[in-house]
Amino acid sequence: MYENMVTARHYEERLQEEYLEGKQPAFDISAGPIPGELHLAAGHEASGAGVCQHLRDDDTVTAPHRPHHIAIAKGVDLKRMTAEIFGRETGLGTGKGGHMHLFDPDVNFACSGIIAEGCPPAVGAGLAAKKRNTDSVAVAFLGEGAIDQGGFLESLNMASVHELPVVFVIEDNDWAISMPKERITDLENGARRADGFGLRGERVDADDAVAVYEAAGEAIGRARDRNGPTLLELQVHRRMGHFMGDPETYRSESDATAAQERDSIERLEADLRAEGVDDETIEELRSRAHDRVEEAIEWAKDQPEPEPAAAHEDVFSNPPSGVTDTEPEITGHGGED
Amino acid sequence: MAQQEPEQDARTLTMSRAMVEAIAFEMREDDEVFYMGEDVADYEGIFDSTTGLREEFGYDRIMDVPISETAYIGAAVGAAQAGMRPIAELMFVDFFGVGMDQIYNQMAKNTYMSGATVSVPMVLTTAVGGTYNDAAQHSQTLYGTFAHLPGMKVVVPSTAYDAKGLMHNAIRDDDPVVYMFHKRLMGIGWMPAPDGPKTGVPEGDYTIPFGSADVKREGADVTVVTLGLHVHRALEAADSLAADGIDAEVIDLRTLVPLDTETVTDSVAKTGRLVVVDEDYRSFGVTGEIVARVAEADLDDLEAVERVAVPDVPIPYARPLEDEVIPDAADVEQAIRAVHEGE
């Protein structure tokens, strides 16, 4: 779990460096080797690692627009994920998806850039598990800004009434872009959303990876044993802006500093040391994480960009015959002179 | 025909500033106008759509709302039916699906279903467009979707001058207006705009009638009909072709509902050749509609036609893929040449 967290943190730091390349001095979102939006998850690591530690490849995870730490913990192919973020042909989605839309069917991982919209598909994965009578489970991750969305609330209800093996995980980092939690919900404890739908709700405070691990273990165990869905709210923090380039003018310096001080990785490391894990072991884990990240980034940057013509492929898995070419030749139809 | 032009020495504004100026004016004039959306107060709009408004009008009239499109767009419908004049911002048009029932079954249809005893005087603003590699859920243009479903007026400005005049109309209109602004035209620091959209803008209020297309460039040989960002790409193509003696007329539709068919057909009657350029998907959209209207009006006027649009694929992420599907000035230029040469 510690290794997953350290990998995710280092990965985010490296992506940040790569992302900023070519975007200086004047920030231009479409410039540089990684264009488009980039939402980094530094400060969220305990949630992805603590939850996914209990999952198998046949368990499904749906992640939101801030997916990297969850993907890493779920075992998504790091090299191909990185290639996707760099928009390369060998990326998970052959360069079509980008960082908010990572799909790795080998480990049943998917994400969506639309708030709360990963919840219904997780319910569907739970439904499939129930119908097929397997013991796999589904976990939907969402931010605390998503807990007012219909898609989430409807999913809680459906999972509950059909007793589906689904765990909903709210990552509460206190901020929905510029909107602080208290301005979008009167509920301090988002896990209380469960109360109205007849499923269990539990909140874990304070960026404590061990507590996250334990709470997630119980919830996932319950789901696997067919004892119903759970809603978990996990306190994490946002060390950066909502997206790279976010000036965060809406956020007080003290809040930003406080987020920097609450580091679940340092906390877990202290716990490990207290339990007698020595420096050498910690260093070895860190170094392995570091090497893995560097290797993935180097590999990804070395991959070819997709051919432009590939843009026209993959709209369907089974392309129907008789469909008009997506881009007819410009020929000057008509005209007699 | 070309609309009233601002004076030569008028100050120039970015498109976002021009939009905000109209909103602020209307809010000062009428206490019933208010604005709500995600990140519109403290952040001042992700695409600078509300810069400075919270400072002047406070949180009660520039409202940050929970991420719940169904609830707040529906609330705008309800407030509008109660006689207020809400402006609701949908951050990206791609998110419309989350609250679509409130948009196309309530906002757009309540006037009709009530036999016009109820009106819905609201504006739904939303950002459209790609060209910055943000992939399929944050880059769509979707002009056709909103224009296809009856009951909403649909506005698509391409310059600061138009953006302000059209926003004044939109807020004053007693019907729901969908106001679609292209991110790449707003003049945001982190998403550089082409030169065109920053124009002279009069200080005072003024309106531009809905359903009045604007001839942004006059020409005798080929009619290019377009809107939004692609007005500027078409103008670039036209300027480039002028050197080769091809004189293209560029028509900016400015509103899709109502659609100014007459300006288009008059132009095609003159040139005989039509190119329609759109950043929305090719099939069942703006390009097909314009061609159909010209054909219906007088098929004999039409000697050659081309459509330039996004092929029917979701907007891909990687740069070479996105460049492939979103038409650029060279694609427009090629289409103009093709109809001009009339192979």
XYZ file of C-alpha atoms in Angstrom:
680
model
C 0.000 0.000 0.000
C 2.823 2.366 0.904
C 4.544 1.571 -2.361
C 1.378 2.334 -4.308
C 1.054 5.665 -2.547
C 4.653 6.629 -3.171
C 4.369 5.546 -6.790
C 1.290 7.689 -7.251
C 2.908 10.736 -5.645
C 6.056 10.476 -7.696
C 4.031 9.837 -10.818
C 2.037 13.016 -10.262
C 5.198 15.028 -9.646
C 6.684 13.790 -12.884
C 3.495 14.392 -14.847
C 3.444 17.933 -13.492
C 6.968 18.532 -14.789
C 6.183 17.070 -18.166
C 2.911 18.949 -18.413
C 4.539 22.313 -17.781
C 7.097 21.755 -20.498
C 6.308 24.001 -23.427
C 3.618 25.840 -21.487
C 5.970 28.492 -20.128
C 6.296 31.406 -19.762
C 2.689 32.131 -20.760
C 0.510 29.169 -19.828
C -1.187 27.768 -22.937
C -3.268 24.705 -22.207
C -2.877 23.214 -25.666
C 0.930 23.520 -25.816
C 3.592 21.035 -24.762
C 3.903 17.251 -24.691
C 0.754 16.765 -22.561
C -2.019 19.025 -23.829
C -5.563 19.459 -22.522
C -6.575 19.507 -18.886
C -4.595 17.624 -16.269
C -6.113 16.955 -12.845
C -3.527 15.731 -10.377
C -4.347 13.761 -7.282
C -1.492 14.592 -4.914
C -3.050 14.276 -1.476
C -5.542 11.596 -2.493
C -3.173 8.633 -2.382
C -4.516 6.993 0.770
C -7.912 6.539 -0.769
C -6.844 4.794 -3.966
C -4.266 2.622 -2.255
C -6.288 1.789 0.860
C -9.371 0.771 -1.095
C -7.803 -0.993 -4.057
C -5.530 -3.060 -1.821
C -8.588 -5.253 -1.234
C -9.497 -5.647 -4.879
C -8.746 -8.319 -7.461
C -8.407 -7.917 -11.205
C -11.956 -9.159 -11.714
C -13.353 -6.439 -9.458
C -14.490 -3.313 -11.256
C -13.407 0.232 -10.478
C -14.839 3.399 -11.974
C -12.817 6.536 -11.338
C -13.596 10.205 -11.839
C -11.605 12.912 -13.650
C -8.742 12.631 -11.129
C -7.912 8.996 -11.711
C -4.158 8.307 -11.626
C -3.702 7.238 -8.021
C -6.701 4.919 -8.256
C -5.499 3.452 -11.540
C -2.057 2.792 -10.120
C -3.505 1.101 -7.059
C -5.884 -0.989 -9.172
C -2.979 -2.282 -11.218
C -3.629 -0.480 -14.478
C -0.716 -0.921 -16.890
C 1.410 2.075 -15.946
C 3.323 2.280 -19.196
C 0.259 2.201 -21.408
C -1.568 4.607 -19.115
C 1.327 7.023 -19.405
C 1.408 6.619 -23.163
C -2.291 7.481 -23.220
C -1.682 10.650 -21.216
C 1.023 11.609 -23.715
C -1.424 10.881 -26.547
C 0.549 8.003 -28.031
C -0.562 5.190 -30.281
C 0.260 2.466 -27.757
C -1.684 4.176 -24.977
C -4.569 2.407 -23.274
C -7.021 4.110 -25.626
C -4.655 4.467 -28.600
C -4.494 8.198 -27.864
C -8.223 8.734 -28.146
C -9.100 9.032 -24.465
C -6.461 10.984 -22.592
C -5.984 11.318 -18.888
C -9.645 11.554 -17.797
C -10.722 8.597 -19.890
C -8.500 5.664 -19.047
C -9.797 2.178 -19.752
C -7.947 -0.995 -18.847
C -10.285 -3.957 -19.294
C -7.571 -6.359 -18.104
C -8.107 -5.076 -14.575
C -11.660 -3.770 -15.080
C -10.793 -0.136 -14.690
C -12.673 2.734 -16.349
C -13.132 6.443 -15.798
C -15.324 9.337 -16.834
C -14.779 13.067 -16.965
C -18.390 13.804 -16.060
C -19.127 14.302 -12.378
C -20.704 11.265 -10.651
C -21.304 9.514 -13.939
C -19.069 6.578 -13.025
C -21.583 5.537 -10.362
C -24.271 3.984 -12.572
C -21.780 1.818 -14.501
C -20.391 0.548 -11.192
C -23.915 -0.425 -10.245
C -24.080 -2.262 -13.554
C -20.889 -4.156 -12.812
C -22.347 -5.110 -9.431
C -25.530 -6.201 -11.127
C -23.567 -8.387 -13.549
C -21.719 -9.998 -10.636
C -24.992 -10.742 -8.899
C -26.646 -12.159 -12.001
C -23.669 -14.357 -12.746
C -23.342 -15.357 -9.138
C -19.650 -14.484 -8.870
C -18.063 -12.919 -5.821
C -16.566 -9.941 -7.611
C -17.401 -6.427 -6.455
C -17.524 -2.943 -7.949
C -16.172 0.284 -6.500
C -17.186 3.735 -7.726
C -14.940 6.630 -6.749
C -16.301 10.167 -6.743
C -15.444 13.537 -5.239
C -17.386 15.211 -2.434
C -18.553 17.745 -5.016
C -20.429 14.907 -6.717
C -22.662 13.937 -3.808
C -25.496 16.169 -4.964
C -25.701 14.635 -8.410
C -28.711 12.614 -9.421
C -26.573 9.898 -10.973
C -24.928 9.232 -7.621
C -28.103 9.354 -5.549
C -30.006 7.151 -7.966
C -27.116 4.689 -7.936
C -27.165 4.481 -4.144
C -30.829 3.663 -4.276
C -30.520 1.052 -6.980
C -27.555 -0.647 -5.333
C -29.462 -0.722 -2.088
C -32.797 -2.061 -3.298
C -31.128 -4.717 -5.421
C -28.549 -5.511 -2.710
C -25.684 -5.200 -5.156
C -22.006 -5.724 -4.332
C -21.006 -2.099 -4.805
C -18.926 0.235 -2.656
C -19.190 3.961 -3.297
C -16.116 5.880 -2.235
C -16.329 9.639 -1.791
C -12.929 11.285 -1.798
C -13.525 14.404 0.239
C -10.804 16.940 -0.518
C -12.981 19.874 0.590
C -13.051 21.527 -2.830
C -15.258 21.223 -5.906
C -13.034 23.307 -8.169
C -13.508 26.699 -6.455
C -16.472 25.761 -4.306
C -15.660 24.836 -0.713
C -17.631 21.944 0.690
C -19.705 24.047 3.080
C -21.087 26.090 0.197
C -22.458 23.112 -1.712
C -23.777 20.832 1.003
C -25.129 21.237 4.527
C -23.864 17.779 5.330
C -20.491 17.632 7.064
C -20.382 13.881 6.777
C -21.137 12.877 3.194
C -21.500 9.241 4.211
C -24.816 10.269 5.760
C -26.205 10.363 2.233
C -26.470 6.595 2.731
C -29.065 7.013 5.453
C -31.882 7.894 3.134
C -31.280 4.882 0.935
C -30.912 2.104 3.472
C -27.263 1.289 2.990
C -24.345 1.613 5.353
C -22.453 4.856 5.455
C -19.126 5.452 7.082
C -16.629 8.292 7.122
C -12.892 8.077 7.721
C -11.302 11.327 8.816
C -7.813 12.650 8.803
C -5.969 11.214 5.829
C -5.195 8.037 7.693
C -4.242 5.348 5.185
C -4.444 2.562 7.749
C -7.954 3.588 8.804
C -8.939 3.815 5.135
C -7.561 0.343 4.544
C -9.513 -1.088 7.439
C -12.804 0.609 6.610
C -12.504 -0.328 2.940
C -11.684 -3.916 3.883
C -14.895 -4.201 5.849
C -16.995 -2.582 3.123
C -15.517 -4.658 0.313
C -15.727 -7.804 2.408
C -19.379 -7.097 3.030
C -20.012 -6.620 -0.660
C -18.119 -9.791 -1.550
C -20.082 -11.743 1.016
C -23.342 -10.410 -0.409
C -24.161 -8.373 2.632
C -24.993 -5.215 0.750
C -23.465 -2.013 -0.559
C -21.620 0.617 1.454
C -20.962 4.308 1.093
C -17.558 5.358 2.383
C -16.412 8.940 2.666
C -12.677 9.336 2.976
C -11.002 12.557 3.981
C -8.212 13.355 1.571
C -6.754 16.710 0.621
C -5.956 18.673 -2.489
C -2.355 19.786 -2.547
C -2.722 21.519 -5.911
C -5.272 23.417 -7.935
C -8.286 21.720 -9.445
C -6.362 21.381 -12.679
C -2.861 22.325 -13.711
C -2.885 26.045 -14.397
C -5.619 26.755 -11.854
C -4.505 30.004 -10.160
C -6.530 29.093 -7.028
C -7.301 32.736 -6.330
C -10.426 31.554 -4.512
C -8.432 29.603 -1.934
C -6.855 31.100 1.156
C -3.178 30.573 1.695
C -3.845 29.010 5.083
C -6.115 26.396 3.545
C -3.557 25.528 0.904
C -0.817 25.310 3.534
C -2.983 23.156 5.778
C -3.489 20.735 2.887
C 0.251 20.506 2.386
C 0.729 19.692 6.050
C -1.733 16.813 6.127
C 0.272 14.234 4.303
C -1.049 10.689 4.415
C 2.193 9.373 2.974
C 4.350 10.861 5.709
C 1.857 9.663 8.244
C 1.903 6.104 6.953
C 5.655 6.166 6.799
C 5.803 7.219 10.440
C 3.408 4.388 11.291
C 5.585 1.915 9.429
C 8.709 3.094 11.213
C 6.923 2.904 14.540
C 6.130 -0.694 13.752
C 9.789 -1.387 13.176
C 10.128 -1.094 9.393
C 13.705 0.037 8.841
C 15.126 2.789 6.655
C 16.528 0.339 4.185
C 13.127 -1.199 3.475
C 11.479 2.211 3.109
C 14.242 3.351 0.793
C 13.920 0.196 -1.258
C 10.181 0.706 -1.708
C 10.699 4.328 -2.673
C 13.438 3.529 -5.087
C 11.402 0.794 -6.764
C 8.451 3.176 -7.131
C 10.726 5.838 -8.520
C 12.265 3.501 -11.094
C 8.888 2.205 -12.186
C 7.597 5.719 -12.796
C 10.701 6.834 -14.657
C 10.599 3.729 -16.795
C 6.929 4.286 -17.680
C 7.477 7.917 -18.591
C 10.545 7.213 -20.666
C 8.789 4.394 -22.457
C 5.696 6.485 -23.111
C 7.642 9.425 -24.513
C 9.369 7.076 -26.875
C 6.130 5.770 -28.348
C 4.846 6.981 -31.713
C 1.974 9.397 -32.055
C -1.097 7.945 -33.744
C -1.551 8.375 -37.466
C -4.206 11.025 -38.179
C -6.304 8.511 -40.124
C -6.774 6.514 -36.927
C -9.153 9.242 -35.761
C -11.804 7.625 -37.944
C -11.488 4.175 -36.407
C -13.045 2.673 -33.285
C -16.363 4.498 -33.256
C -17.906 1.023 -33.210
C -16.502 -2.293 -32.088
C -18.423 -3.879 -34.901
C -18.569 -1.281 -37.654
C -21.878 -1.631 -39.448
C -21.775 -2.037 -43.183
C -23.327 0.693 -45.237
C -22.326 3.483 -42.899
C -21.184 6.579 -44.703
C -17.479 7.220 -44.626
C -16.836 9.540 -41.710
C -14.974 11.977 -43.891
C -15.906 11.960 -47.545
C -13.415 13.321 -50.009
C -13.867 16.926 -50.921
C -14.628 16.679 -54.611
C -16.728 19.689 -55.487
C -20.049 17.912 -55.923
C -22.135 19.403 -58.679
C -20.938 22.157 -60.940
C -20.853 22.114 -64.685
C -18.214 24.626 -65.501
C -25.767 42.406 -44.949
C -23.066 43.644 -42.677
C -24.536 45.005 -39.502
C -23.785 48.287 -37.840
C -20.041 48.511 -37.366
C -18.493 50.025 -34.275
C -16.666 53.311 -34.759
C -13.081 53.059 -35.860
C -11.725 54.455 -32.634
C -13.938 52.329 -30.373
C -12.181 50.473 -27.587
C -11.649 46.790 -28.243
C -12.749 44.047 -25.890
C -12.284 40.314 -25.694
C -15.431 38.317 -26.303
C -15.725 37.375 -22.640
C -15.481 41.023 -21.537
C -18.140 41.997 -24.028
C -20.505 39.279 -22.809
C -19.947 40.232 -19.188
C -20.545 43.904 -19.967
C -23.985 43.097 -21.343
C -24.836 40.894 -18.367
C -23.734 43.584 -15.904
C -25.784 46.213 -17.737
C -28.912 44.088 -17.652
C -28.379 43.235 -13.993
C -28.114 46.917 -13.107
C -31.276 47.667 -15.068
C -33.358 44.809 -13.765
C -33.197 43.290 -10.278
C -34.866 40.160 -11.587
C -31.789 39.151 -13.588
C -29.420 36.812 -11.783
C -26.703 34.339 -12.783
C -26.068 30.872 -11.424
C -23.725 28.060 -12.227
C -20.717 26.086 -11.136
C -17.665 28.199 -10.266
C -19.229 31.434 -11.466
C -18.804 33.463 -8.249
C -15.342 33.091 -6.734
C -13.719 31.577 -9.803
C -15.557 34.076 -12.028
C -16.334 31.402 -14.598
C -13.873 28.809 -15.829
C -13.974 30.551 -19.204
C -14.123 34.113 -17.798
C -17.863 34.310 -18.362
C -18.548 36.169 -15.092
C -15.364 38.127 -14.419
C -15.997 40.915 -11.915
C -19.707 40.231 -11.509
C -19.630 38.765 -8.000
C -17.676 41.767 -6.799
C -20.367 44.114 -8.043
C -23.497 42.069 -7.410
C -22.597 39.723 -4.543
C -23.299 36.067 -3.961
C -27.085 36.460 -4.024
C -27.114 37.454 -7.665
C -24.007 35.623 -8.841
C -24.650 32.237 -7.357
C -22.290 29.294 -7.117
C -24.425 26.181 -7.098
C -23.822 22.543 -6.184
C -22.754 20.277 -9.029
C -26.297 19.290 -9.902
C -27.243 20.387 -13.390
C -30.725 18.939 -13.230
C -31.517 20.938 -10.100
C -30.088 24.307 -11.010
C -31.099 24.368 -14.660
C -34.552 23.242 -13.580
C -34.510 25.914 -10.890
C -33.786 28.496 -13.555
C -36.817 27.235 -15.461
C -38.931 27.581 -12.338
C -37.634 31.043 -11.506
C -38.195 32.132 -15.104
C -41.744 30.845 -15.029
C -42.174 32.839 -11.832
C -41.229 35.927 -13.839
C -37.554 36.325 -13.024
C -34.816 36.408 -15.659
C -32.235 33.841 -14.677
C -29.057 33.079 -16.538
C -27.835 29.558 -15.870
C -24.377 28.496 -16.957
C -23.649 24.950 -18.013
C -19.855 24.850 -17.729
C -19.251 22.634 -20.764
C -21.974 21.863 -23.296
C -20.833 18.248 -23.007
C -22.421 18.154 -19.560
C -25.885 18.859 -20.937
C -26.820 15.215 -20.701
C -26.817 15.388 -16.938
C -29.598 17.964 -16.928
C -31.100 17.432 -20.363
C -34.641 16.712 -19.256
C -34.894 20.116 -17.671
C -33.498 21.656 -20.838
C -35.485 20.022 -23.600
C -38.603 18.802 -21.823
C -39.145 21.751 -19.467
C -37.249 24.854 -20.519
C -37.944 24.331 -24.205
C -41.475 22.945 -24.151
C -43.416 24.570 -21.334
C -44.356 27.586 -23.427
C -45.847 25.375 -26.118
C -47.566 22.924 -23.826
C -49.150 25.762 -21.902
C -50.501 27.292 -25.091
C -48.090 30.165 -24.450
C -49.767 30.987 -21.149
C -46.408 30.321 -19.513
C -43.163 31.835 -20.684
C -39.623 30.872 -19.757
C -37.443 33.999 -20.055
C -34.088 32.463 -19.198
C -30.671 32.197 -20.784
C -28.627 29.017 -20.711
C -25.002 29.881 -21.415
C -22.518 27.171 -22.242
C -18.991 26.714 -23.539
C -18.465 24.745 -26.732
C -15.633 23.582 -28.896
C -12.366 21.727 -29.017
C -8.901 22.652 -30.330
C -7.167 22.148 -26.990
C -6.936 18.361 -26.694
C -9.412 17.723 -23.924
C -11.010 14.660 -25.536
C -14.530 13.517 -26.172
C -16.337 14.624 -23.008
C -15.074 18.232 -22.962
C -14.705 19.272 -26.604
C -18.010 18.925 -28.356
C -19.796 21.698 -30.162
C -23.348 20.330 -30.345
C -24.906 23.267 -32.195
C -27.142 20.855 -34.013
C -28.493 19.156 -30.901
C -29.927 22.323 -29.414
C -31.059 23.796 -32.713
C -32.788 20.526 -33.606
C -34.990 20.409 -30.520
C -37.755 22.998 -30.834
C -38.482 25.693 -28.302
C -35.071 27.224 -27.672
C -33.495 30.141 -29.447
C -29.877 29.311 -30.149
C -27.173 31.965 -30.290
C -23.544 31.485 -31.364
C -21.445 34.666 -31.367
C -18.081 34.886 -33.086
C -16.910 38.382 -32.155
C -16.982 40.631 -29.116
C -19.303 43.062 -30.864
C -21.798 40.344 -31.687
C -21.403 38.693 -28.295
C -22.481 41.824 -26.463
C -25.388 42.719 -28.696
C -26.682 39.173 -28.762
C -26.398 38.864 -24.972
C -28.536 41.983 -24.476
C -31.196 40.379 -26.671
C -30.880 37.037 -24.966
C -31.549 38.430 -21.497
C -34.404 40.632 -22.661
C -36.064 37.878 -24.679
C -39.164 36.288 -23.154
C -38.151 32.858 -24.431
C -35.388 30.500 -23.403
C -32.164 31.289 -25.214
C -29.205 28.936 -25.399
C -26.100 31.083 -25.718
C -23.180 28.970 -26.932
C -19.761 30.570 -26.699
C -16.620 28.971 -28.090
C -13.834 28.640 -25.520
C -11.205 29.522 -28.103
C -12.889 32.876 -28.814
C -13.243 34.139 -25.259
C -9.782 35.660 -24.879
C -8.800 33.532 -21.892
C -5.142 33.785 -20.903
C -4.536 30.040 -21.010
C -6.333 29.429 -24.289
C -5.122 31.968 -26.835
C -7.760 33.251 -29.249
C -7.210 34.062 -32.911
C -7.085 37.781 -33.752
C -10.633 38.086 -35.030
C -12.953 37.896 -32.012
C -11.447 40.879 -30.193
C -13.300 43.775 -31.789
C -14.474 47.281 -31.146
C -17.437 47.340 -28.769
C -19.596 50.381 -28.011
C -19.837 51.399 -24.357
C -23.609 51.553 -24.308
C -26.176 48.838 -24.753
C -27.305 47.722 -28.196
C -29.035 44.692 -29.617
C -28.518 42.515 -32.657
C -31.757 40.989 -33.881
C -31.915 37.213 -33.665
C -32.129 35.697 -37.118
C -29.835 38.214 -38.756
C -26.809 36.540 -40.235
C -23.842 38.800 -40.812
C -21.741 38.927 -43.958
C -18.321 39.051 -42.387
C -16.614 39.209 -45.769
C -18.210 40.039 -49.082
C -17.273 38.054 -52.151
C -18.568 37.127 -55.583
C -17.415 33.575 -56.256
C -18.263 31.226 -53.389
C -20.552 31.502 -50.372
C -19.100 30.146 -47.143
C -21.656 29.740 -44.366
C -20.368 29.131 -40.873
C -20.502 30.168 -37.221
C -18.459 30.438 -34.029
C -14.732 29.753 -34.201
C -14.987 28.696 -37.807
C -15.961 32.166 -38.931
C -12.352 33.082 -38.268
C -10.985 29.988 -39.958
C -13.180 30.668 -42.986
C -12.012 34.284 -43.117
C -8.426 33.103 -42.983
C -9.098 30.717 -45.846
C -10.878 33.425 -47.847
C -8.030 35.879 -47.375
C -5.559 33.275 -48.466
C -7.568 32.453 -51.610
C -7.958 36.087 -52.566
C -4.358 36.006 -53.747
C -5.393 33.332 -56.259
C -8.298 35.405 -57.473
C -11.002 33.411 -55.679
C -13.384 35.790 -53.980
C -15.238 34.077 -51.135
C -18.138 35.557 -49.216
C -18.206 34.535 -45.554
C -21.530 34.482 -43.761
C -21.662 34.213 -39.993
C -25.028 32.782 -39.001
C -24.858 34.272 -35.467
C -28.095 32.530 -34.481
C -29.242 29.046 -35.440
C -32.762 29.528 -34.111
C -34.073 31.602 -35.717
C -32.011 30.955 -38.835
C -31.554 33.688 -41.404
C -32.124 31.652 -44.543
C -32.566 34.699 -46.716
C -29.056 36.061 -46.309
C -27.719 32.650 -47.233
C -29.949 32.117 -50.272
C -29.345 35.648 -51.525
C -25.638 35.018 -51.371
C -25.872 31.660 -53.138
C -28.039 33.280 -55.816
C -25.092 35.570 -56.389
C -22.238 33.061 -56.208
C -23.881 29.773 -57.136
C -21.429 27.882 -54.962
C -21.853 26.918 -51.336
C -19.490 25.686 -48.657
C -20.872 25.098 -45.168
C -18.357 24.860 -42.335
C -19.194 23.622 -38.859
C -17.317 22.348 -35.799
C -20.217 20.050 -34.930
C -20.619 16.510 -36.212
C -21.284 16.231 -39.917
C -24.426 14.113 -39.981
C -27.857 15.475 -39.074
C -26.481 18.893 -38.240
C -25.969 22.491 -39.290
C -24.243 21.665 -42.571
C -27.055 19.436 -43.776
C -29.668 21.959 -42.687
C -28.109 24.842 -44.574
C -27.659 22.823 -47.744
C -31.250 21.627 -47.512
C -32.602 25.146 -47.079
C -30.672 26.430 -50.055
C -31.839 23.489 -52.132
C -35.435 24.060 -51.070
C -35.273 27.767 -51.815
C -34.015 27.427 -55.349
C -32.203 24.345 -56.488
C -31.243 26.069 -59.706
C -29.078 28.546 -57.835
C -26.868 25.793 -56.546
C -24.067 24.851 -58.884
C -21.737 23.199 -56.395
C -21.728 22.400 -52.718
C -19.343 21.111 -50.035
C -19.676 20.440 -46.337
C -16.752 20.794 -43.954
C -17.473 19.449 -40.483
C -16.278 17.031 -37.856
C -16.571 13.540 -39.310
C -18.943 11.433 -37.248
C -16.466 10.475 -34.572
C -16.170 11.619 -30.957
C -13.448 14.258 -30.516
C -10.192 12.366 -29.924
C -7.537 13.376 -27.407
C -4.120 13.087 -29.072
C -3.077 16.158 -31.040
C -2.689 14.534 -34.486
C -6.094 12.896 -34.086
C -7.879 16.064 -32.968
C -6.199 18.028 -35.756
C -7.497 15.439 -38.193
C -11.149 15.823 -37.246
C -11.584 19.510 -36.408
C -11.596 21.497 -39.632
C -8.857 24.082 -40.000
C -8.415 26.934 -42.467
C -6.697 24.620 -44.946
C -9.722 22.297 -44.986
C -12.002 25.250 -45.658
C -9.668 26.501 -48.340
C -9.681 23.118 -50.041
C -13.477 23.008 -50.038
C -13.740 26.509 -51.478
C -11.323 25.565 -54.230
C -13.273 22.395 -54.949
C -16.606 24.157 -55.445
C -14.934 26.972 -57.326
C -13.296 24.644 -59.747
C -16.496 22.575 -59.838
C -14.784 19.390 -60.879
